[in-house]
mmCIF file with all atom_site columns, C-alpha atoms in Angstrom:
data_model
loop_
_atom_site.group_PDB
_atom_site.id
_atom_site.type_symbol
_atom_site.label_atom_id
_atom_site.label_alt_id
_atom_site.label_comp_id
_atom_site.label_asym_id
_atom_site.label_entity_id
_atom_site.label_seq_id
_atom_site.pdbx_PDB_ins_code
_atom_site.Cartn_x
_atom_site.Cartn_y
_atom_site.Cartn_z
_atom_site.occupancy
_atom_site.B_iso_or_equiv
_atom_site.pdbx_formal_charge
_atom_site.auth_seq_id
_atom_site.auth_comp_id
_atom_site.auth_asym_id
_atom_site.auth_atom_id
_atom_site.pdbx_PDB_model_num
ATOM 1   C CA . MET A 1 1   ? -11.183 17.812  18.514  1.00 0.00 ? 1   MET A CA 1
ATOM 2   C CA . THR A 1 2   ? -9.560  14.931  20.287  1.00 0.00 ? 2   THR A CA 1
ATOM 3   C CA . VAL A 1 3   ? -5.919  14.096  19.783  1.00 0.00 ? 3   VAL A CA 1
ATOM 4   C CA . ALA A 1 4   ? -6.818  10.866  17.955  1.00 0.00 ? 4   ALA A CA 1
ATOM 5   C CA . ILE A 1 5   ? -9.130  12.692  15.540  1.00 0.00 ? 5   ILE A CA 1
ATOM 6   C CA . GLU A 1 6   ? -6.478  15.324  14.810  1.00 0.00 ? 6   GLU A CA 1
ATOM 7   C CA . ALA A 1 7   ? -3.847  12.625  14.300  1.00 0.00 ? 7   ALA A CA 1
ATOM 8   C CA . LEU A 1 8   ? -6.245  10.700  12.054  1.00 0.00 ? 8   LEU A CA 1
ATOM 9   C CA . ALA A 1 9   ? -6.882  13.805  9.948   1.00 0.00 ? 9   ALA A CA 1
ATOM 10  C CA . GLY A 1 10  ? -3.132  14.324  9.470   1.00 0.00 ? 10  GLY A CA 1
ATOM 11  C CA . ALA A 1 11  ? -2.567  10.686  8.585   1.00 0.00 ? 11  ALA A CA 1
ATOM 12  C CA . LEU A 1 12  ? -5.457  10.751  6.104   1.00 0.00 ? 12  LEU A CA 1
ATOM 13  C CA . TRP A 1 13  ? -3.989  13.836  4.445   1.00 0.00 ? 13  TRP A CA 1
ATOM 14  C CA . GLU A 1 14  ? -0.638  12.016  4.124   1.00 0.00 ? 14  GLU A CA 1
ATOM 15  C CA . CYS A 1 15  ? -2.315  8.914   2.720   1.00 0.00 ? 15  CYS A CA 1
ATOM 16  C CA . GLY A 1 16  ? -4.368  10.962  0.285   1.00 0.00 ? 16  GLY A CA 1
ATOM 17  C CA . ARG A 1 17  ? -1.175  12.431  -1.115  1.00 0.00 ? 17  ARG A CA 1
ATOM 18  C CA . HIS A 1 18  ? 0.418   8.995   -1.474  1.00 0.00 ? 18  HIS A CA 1
ATOM 19  C CA . ALA A 1 19  ? -2.753  7.603   -3.060  1.00 0.00 ? 19  ALA A CA 1
ATOM 20  C CA . ARG A 1 20  ? -2.903  10.387  -5.688  1.00 0.00 ? 20  ARG A CA 1
ATOM 21  C CA . TYR A 1 21  ? 0.684   9.805   -6.766  1.00 0.00 ? 21  TYR A CA 1
ATOM 22  C CA . LEU A 1 22  ? 0.273   6.030   -6.592  1.00 0.00 ? 22  LEU A CA 1
ATOM 23  C CA . ALA A 1 23  ? -2.728  6.235   -8.917  1.00 0.00 ? 23  ALA A CA 1
ATOM 24  C CA . SER A 1 24  ? -0.790  8.471   -11.310 1.00 0.00 ? 24  SER A CA 1
ATOM 25  C CA . ALA A 1 25  ? 2.196   6.105   -11.349 1.00 0.00 ? 25  ALA A CA 1
ATOM 26  C CA . SER A 1 26  ? -0.172  3.141   -11.846 1.00 0.00 ? 26  SER A CA 1
ATOM 27  C CA . ARG A 1 27  ? -1.632  4.815   -14.926 1.00 0.00 ? 27  ARG A CA 1
ATOM 28  C CA . ALA A 1 28  ? 1.870   5.472   -16.291 1.00 0.00 ? 28  ALA A CA 1
ATOM 29  C CA . LEU A 1 29  ? 2.818   1.830   -15.763 1.00 0.00 ? 29  LEU A CA 1
ATOM 30  C CA . GLY A 1 30  ? -0.419  0.738   -17.410 1.00 0.00 ? 30  GLY A CA 1
ATOM 31  C CA . GLN A 1 31  ? 0.928   2.284   -20.605 1.00 0.00 ? 31  GLN A CA 1
ATOM 32  C CA . LEU A 1 32  ? 3.770   -0.276  -20.478 1.00 0.00 ? 32  LEU A CA 1
ATOM 33  C CA . SER A 1 33  ? 1.478   -3.313  -20.514 1.00 0.00 ? 33  SER A CA 1
ATOM 34  C CA . PRO A 1 34  ? 1.925   -6.090  -21.190 1.00 0.00 ? 34  PRO A CA 1
ATOM 35  C CA . MET A 1 35  ? 5.043   -6.187  -19.062 1.00 0.00 ? 35  MET A CA 1
ATOM 36  C CA . ASP A 1 36  ? 7.297   -9.192  -19.407 1.00 0.00 ? 36  ASP A CA 1
ATOM 37  C CA . ALA A 1 37  ? 10.749  -9.737  -17.915 1.00 0.00 ? 37  ALA A CA 1
ATOM 38  C CA . HIS A 1 38  ? 12.483  -8.623  -21.114 1.00 0.00 ? 38  HIS A CA 1
ATOM 39  C CA . ARG A 1 39  ? 10.469  -5.388  -21.233 1.00 0.00 ? 39  ARG A CA 1
ATOM 40  C CA . LEU A 1 40  ? 11.236  -4.719  -17.578 1.00 0.00 ? 40  LEU A CA 1
ATOM 41  C CA . GLU A 1 41  ? 14.953  -5.036  -18.310 1.00 0.00 ? 41  GLU A CA 1
ATOM 42  C CA . SER A 1 42  ? 14.789  -2.537  -21.179 1.00 0.00 ? 42  SER A CA 1
ATOM 43  C CA . LEU A 1 43  ? 12.876  0.338   -19.556 1.00 0.00 ? 43  LEU A CA 1
ATOM 44  C CA . THR A 1 44  ? 13.945  3.889   -20.302 1.00 0.00 ? 44  THR A CA 1
ATOM 45  C CA . ASP A 1 45  ? 15.078  6.183   -17.505 1.00 0.00 ? 45  ASP A CA 1
ATOM 46  C CA . ASP A 1 46  ? 11.658  7.885   -17.509 1.00 0.00 ? 46  ASP A CA 1
ATOM 47  C CA . GLU A 1 47  ? 9.901   4.530   -17.278 1.00 0.00 ? 47  GLU A CA 1
ATOM 48  C CA . ILE A 1 48  ? 12.171  3.479   -14.432 1.00 0.00 ? 48  ILE A CA 1
ATOM 49  C CA . SER A 1 49  ? 11.243  6.726   -12.689 1.00 0.00 ? 49  SER A CA 1
ATOM 50  C CA . SER A 1 50  ? 7.586   5.731   -12.995 1.00 0.00 ? 50  SER A CA 1
ATOM 51  C CA . VAL A 1 51  ? 8.346   2.297   -11.539 1.00 0.00 ? 51  VAL A CA 1
ATOM 52  C CA . ASP A 1 52  ? 10.320  3.885   -8.693  1.00 0.00 ? 52  ASP A CA 1
ATOM 53  C CA . GLN A 1 53  ? 7.508   6.383   -8.004  1.00 0.00 ? 53  GLN A CA 1
ATOM 54  C CA . PHE A 1 54  ? 4.978   3.553   -7.948  1.00 0.00 ? 54  PHE A CA 1
ATOM 55  C CA . ILE A 1 55  ? 7.058   1.440   -5.563  1.00 0.00 ? 55  ILE A CA 1
ATOM 56  C CA . PHE A 1 56  ? 7.751   4.388   -3.262  1.00 0.00 ? 56  PHE A CA 1
ATOM 57  C CA . ARG A 1 57  ? 4.106   5.473   -3.066  1.00 0.00 ? 57  ARG A CA 1
ATOM 58  C CA . TYR A 1 58  ? 2.825   1.907   -2.693  1.00 0.00 ? 58  TYR A CA 1
ATOM 59  C CA . CYS A 1 59  ? 5.154   1.319   0.255   1.00 0.00 ? 59  CYS A CA 1
ATOM 60  C CA . CYS A 1 60  ? 4.401   4.710   1.819   1.00 0.00 ? 60  CYS A CA 1
ATOM 61  C CA . LEU A 1 61  ? 0.639   4.273   1.514   1.00 0.00 ? 61  LEU A CA 1
ATOM 62  C CA . GLN A 1 62  ? 0.696   0.739   2.862   1.00 0.00 ? 62  GLN A CA 1
ATOM 63  C CA . ASP A 1 63  ? 2.916   1.802   5.787   1.00 0.00 ? 63  ASP A CA 1
ATOM 64  C CA . ALA A 1 64  ? 0.960   4.956   6.650   1.00 0.00 ? 64  ALA A CA 1
ATOM 65  C CA . LEU A 1 65  ? -2.371  3.153   6.573   1.00 0.00 ? 65  LEU A CA 1
ATOM 66  C CA . GLY A 1 66  ? -1.088  0.285   8.687   1.00 0.00 ? 66  GLY A CA 1
ATOM 67  C CA . GLN A 1 67  ? 1.000   2.249   11.174  1.00 0.00 ? 67  GLN A CA 1
ATOM 68  C CA . LYS A 1 68  ? -1.002  5.461   11.528  1.00 0.00 ? 68  LYS A CA 1
ATOM 69  C CA . VAL A 1 69  ? -4.494  5.482   10.071  1.00 0.00 ? 69  VAL A CA 1
ATOM 70  C CA . PHE A 1 70  ? -5.615  2.164   11.518  1.00 0.00 ? 70  PHE A CA 1
ATOM 71  C CA . LYS A 1 71  ? -4.304  3.030   14.976  1.00 0.00 ? 71  LYS A CA 1
ATOM 72  C CA . TYR A 1 72  ? -5.873  6.496   15.049  1.00 0.00 ? 72  TYR A CA 1
ATOM 73  C CA . LEU A 1 73  ? -9.125  5.276   13.508  1.00 0.00 ? 73  LEU A CA 1
ATOM 74  C CA . LEU A 1 74  ? -9.588  2.669   16.210  1.00 0.00 ? 74  LEU A CA 1
ATOM 75  C CA . GLU A 1 75  ? -8.779  5.241   18.901  1.00 0.00 ? 75  GLU A CA 1
ATOM 76  C CA . ALA A 1 76  ? -11.085 7.877   17.402  1.00 0.00 ? 76  ALA A CA 1
ATOM 77  C CA . THR A 1 77  ? -14.033 5.519   16.983  1.00 0.00 ? 77  THR A CA 1
ATOM 78  C CA . GLY A 1 78  ? -13.606 3.904   20.376  1.00 0.00 ? 78  GLY A CA 1
ATOM 79  C CA . GLU A 1 79  ? -13.826 0.443   18.835  1.00 0.00 ? 79  GLU A CA 1
ATOM 80  C CA . PRO A 1 80  ? -13.052 -2.164  21.487  1.00 0.00 ? 80  PRO A CA 1
ATOM 81  C CA . VAL A 1 81  ? -9.556  -3.507  20.956  1.00 0.00 ? 81  VAL A CA 1
ATOM 82  C CA . PRO A 1 82  ? -7.855  -5.839  23.436  1.00 0.00 ? 82  PRO A CA 1
ATOM 83  C CA . ALA A 1 83  ? -5.353  -4.015  25.667  1.00 0.00 ? 83  ALA A CA 1
ATOM 84  C CA . VAL A 1 84  ? -2.482  -6.148  24.373  1.00 0.00 ? 84  VAL A CA 1
ATOM 85  C CA . ALA A 1 85  ? -3.732  -6.330  20.809  1.00 0.00 ? 85  ALA A CA 1
ATOM 86  C CA . THR A 1 86  ? -1.417  -7.493  18.067  1.00 0.00 ? 86  THR A CA 1
ATOM 87  C CA . PHE A 1 87  ? -1.534  -5.945  14.621  1.00 0.00 ? 87  PHE A CA 1
ATOM 88  C CA . ILE A 1 88  ? -3.543  -8.963  13.452  1.00 0.00 ? 88  ILE A CA 1
ATOM 89  C CA . ASP A 1 89  ? -6.068  -8.318  16.242  1.00 0.00 ? 89  ASP A CA 1
ATOM 90  C CA . ARG A 1 90  ? -6.457  -4.753  14.995  1.00 0.00 ? 90  ARG A CA 1
ATOM 91  C CA . LEU A 1 91  ? -6.906  -5.980  11.427  1.00 0.00 ? 91  LEU A CA 1
ATOM 92  C CA . HIS A 1 92  ? -9.722  -8.263  12.570  1.00 0.00 ? 92  HIS A CA 1
ATOM 93  C CA . VAL A 1 93  ? -11.458 -5.331  14.261  1.00 0.00 ? 93  VAL A CA 1
ATOM 94  C CA . LEU A 1 94  ? -11.099 -3.304  11.052  1.00 0.00 ? 94  LEU A CA 1
ATOM 95  C CA . GLU A 1 95  ? -12.478 -6.264  9.120   1.00 0.00 ? 95  GLU A CA 1
ATOM 96  C CA . ARG A 1 96  ? -15.527 -6.370  11.412  1.00 0.00 ? 96  ARG A CA 1
ATOM 97  C CA . MET A 1 97  ? -15.957 -2.637  10.697  1.00 0.00 ? 97  MET A CA 1
ATOM 98  C CA . ASN A 1 98  ? -15.984 -3.485  6.945   1.00 0.00 ? 98  ASN A CA 1
ATOM 99  C CA . ILE A 1 99  ? -12.875 -1.364  6.352   1.00 0.00 ? 99  ILE A CA 1
ATOM 100 C CA . LEU A 1 100 ? -10.749 -4.130  4.845   1.00 0.00 ? 100 LEU A CA 1
ATOM 101 C CA . ASP A 1 101 ? -10.224 -7.826  4.331   1.00 0.00 ? 101 ASP A CA 1
ATOM 102 C CA . ALA A 1 102 ? -7.513  -8.922  6.788   1.00 0.00 ? 102 ALA A CA 1
ATOM 103 C CA . THR A 1 103 ? -6.172  -11.617 4.463   1.00 0.00 ? 103 THR A CA 1
ATOM 104 C CA . GLU A 1 104 ? -5.862  -9.183  1.565   1.00 0.00 ? 104 GLU A CA 1
ATOM 105 C CA . TRP A 1 105 ? -4.174  -6.650  3.841   1.00 0.00 ? 105 TRP A CA 1
ATOM 106 C CA . GLU A 1 106 ? -1.615  -9.234  4.929   1.00 0.00 ? 106 GLU A CA 1
ATOM 107 C CA . ARG A 1 107 ? -0.941  -9.903  1.266   1.00 0.00 ? 107 ARG A CA 1
ATOM 108 C CA . THR A 1 108 ? -0.145  -6.218  0.704   1.00 0.00 ? 108 THR A CA 1
ATOM 109 C CA . ARG A 1 109 ? 2.336   -6.361  3.577   1.00 0.00 ? 109 ARG A CA 1
ATOM 110 C CA . ILE A 1 110 ? 4.110   -9.286  1.928   1.00 0.00 ? 110 ILE A CA 1
ATOM 111 C CA . ILE A 1 111 ? 4.138   -7.487  -1.425  1.00 0.00 ? 111 ILE A CA 1
ATOM 112 C CA . ARG A 1 112 ? 5.452   -4.323  0.228   1.00 0.00 ? 112 ARG A CA 1
ATOM 113 C CA . ASN A 1 113 ? 8.289   -6.259  1.836   1.00 0.00 ? 113 ASN A CA 1
ATOM 114 C CA . ARG A 1 114 ? 9.185   -7.854  -1.492  1.00 0.00 ? 114 ARG A CA 1
ATOM 115 C CA . LEU A 1 115 ? 9.073   -4.523  -3.342  1.00 0.00 ? 115 LEU A CA 1
ATOM 116 C CA . VAL A 1 116 ? 11.866  -3.035  -1.255  1.00 0.00 ? 116 VAL A CA 1
ATOM 117 C CA . HIS A 1 117 ? 14.303  -5.775  -2.293  1.00 0.00 ? 117 HIS A CA 1
ATOM 118 C CA . GLU A 1 118 ? 16.202  -5.842  -5.567  1.00 0.00 ? 118 GLU A CA 1
ATOM 119 C CA . TYR A 1 119 ? 16.002  -9.264  -7.157  1.00 0.00 ? 119 TYR A CA 1
ATOM 120 C CA . PRO A 1 120 ? 18.604  -10.208 -9.776  1.00 0.00 ? 120 PRO A CA 1
ATOM 121 C CA . ASP A 1 121 ? 15.983  -12.307 -11.575 1.00 0.00 ? 121 ASP A CA 1
ATOM 122 C CA . ALA A 1 122 ? 13.955  -10.023 -13.875 1.00 0.00 ? 122 ALA A CA 1
ATOM 123 C CA . GLU A 1 123 ? 10.989  -12.393 -13.868 1.00 0.00 ? 123 GLU A CA 1
ATOM 124 C CA . LYS A 1 124 ? 10.853  -12.300 -10.054 1.00 0.00 ? 124 LYS A CA 1
ATOM 125 C CA . ARG A 1 125 ? 10.930  -8.473  -10.152 1.00 0.00 ? 125 ARG A CA 1
ATOM 126 C CA . ARG A 1 126 ? 8.160   -8.470  -12.746 1.00 0.00 ? 126 ARG A CA 1
ATOM 127 C CA . GLN A 1 127 ? 5.996   -10.793 -10.666 1.00 0.00 ? 127 GLN A CA 1
ATOM 128 C CA . VAL A 1 128 ? 6.372   -8.644  -7.551  1.00 0.00 ? 128 VAL A CA 1
ATOM 129 C CA . LEU A 1 129 ? 5.681   -5.454  -9.500  1.00 0.00 ? 129 LEU A CA 1
ATOM 130 C CA . GLN A 1 130 ? 2.599   -7.036  -11.104 1.00 0.00 ? 130 GLN A CA 1
ATOM 131 C CA . ALA A 1 131 ? 1.307   -8.192  -7.706  1.00 0.00 ? 131 ALA A CA 1
ATOM 132 C CA . ALA A 1 132 ? 1.698   -4.622  -6.426  1.00 0.00 ? 132 ALA A CA 1
ATOM 133 C CA . LEU A 1 133 ? -0.047  -3.179  -9.489  1.00 0.00 ? 133 LEU A CA 1
ATOM 134 C CA . ASP A 1 134 ? -2.905  -5.631  -8.971  1.00 0.00 ? 134 ASP A CA 1
ATOM 135 C CA . SER A 1 135 ? -3.271  -4.785  -5.272  1.00 0.00 ? 135 SER A CA 1
ATOM 136 C CA . ALA A 1 136 ? -2.780  -0.996  -5.456  1.00 0.00 ? 136 ALA A CA 1
ATOM 137 C CA . PRO A 1 137 ? -6.503  -0.335  -6.100  1.00 0.00 ? 137 PRO A CA 1
ATOM 138 C CA . MET A 1 138 ? -7.307  -2.192  -2.879  1.00 0.00 ? 138 MET A CA 1
ATOM 139 C CA . LEU A 1 139 ? -5.004  0.126   -0.886  1.00 0.00 ? 139 LEU A CA 1
ATOM 140 C CA . ILE A 1 140 ? -6.716  3.149   -2.400  1.00 0.00 ? 140 ILE A CA 1
ATOM 141 C CA . ALA A 1 141 ? -10.141 1.612   -1.708  1.00 0.00 ? 141 ALA A CA 1
ATOM 142 C CA . VAL A 1 142 ? -9.241  1.018   1.954   1.00 0.00 ? 142 VAL A CA 1
ATOM 143 C CA . LEU A 1 143 ? -8.277  4.686   2.238   1.00 0.00 ? 143 LEU A CA 1
ATOM 144 C CA . ALA A 1 144 ? -11.572 5.719   0.623   1.00 0.00 ? 144 ALA A CA 1
ATOM 145 C CA . GLN A 1 145 ? -13.485 3.463   3.030   1.00 0.00 ? 145 GLN A CA 1
ATOM 146 C CA . VAL A 1 146 ? -11.832 5.139   6.024   1.00 0.00 ? 146 VAL A CA 1
ATOM 147 C CA . GLU A 1 147 ? -12.400 8.648   4.682   1.00 0.00 ? 147 GLU A CA 1
#
């Protein structure tokens, strides 16, 4: 086994774990629908734990895919990537491999960055959480495509 393949296997295991818990937290949050700003402000401690679990796993999965899996996948497959490739260049290679849609992936990066901030405006928090809930299946699908 090459180093890249071993690293890819470890990263896929990590992502699989995040994806399982992300899916579980997504189902728990689905029980809270429809979610409006008022409802978000009145969550119980258990419901907040579900939101926190969702946010944590969403961010972890998005990070691990982007920082580990994509890198090791490209190394393991020997896909031609420019020597001084930017992350966007790598996304375009992955798009050509039918792993993901680069525009959608960029959107998950923006959502991830917004999730880690606390907004005083409940409606803003709700919108960001809803965007993450809507895009979580895509993260899980990208992982499944790589596996």
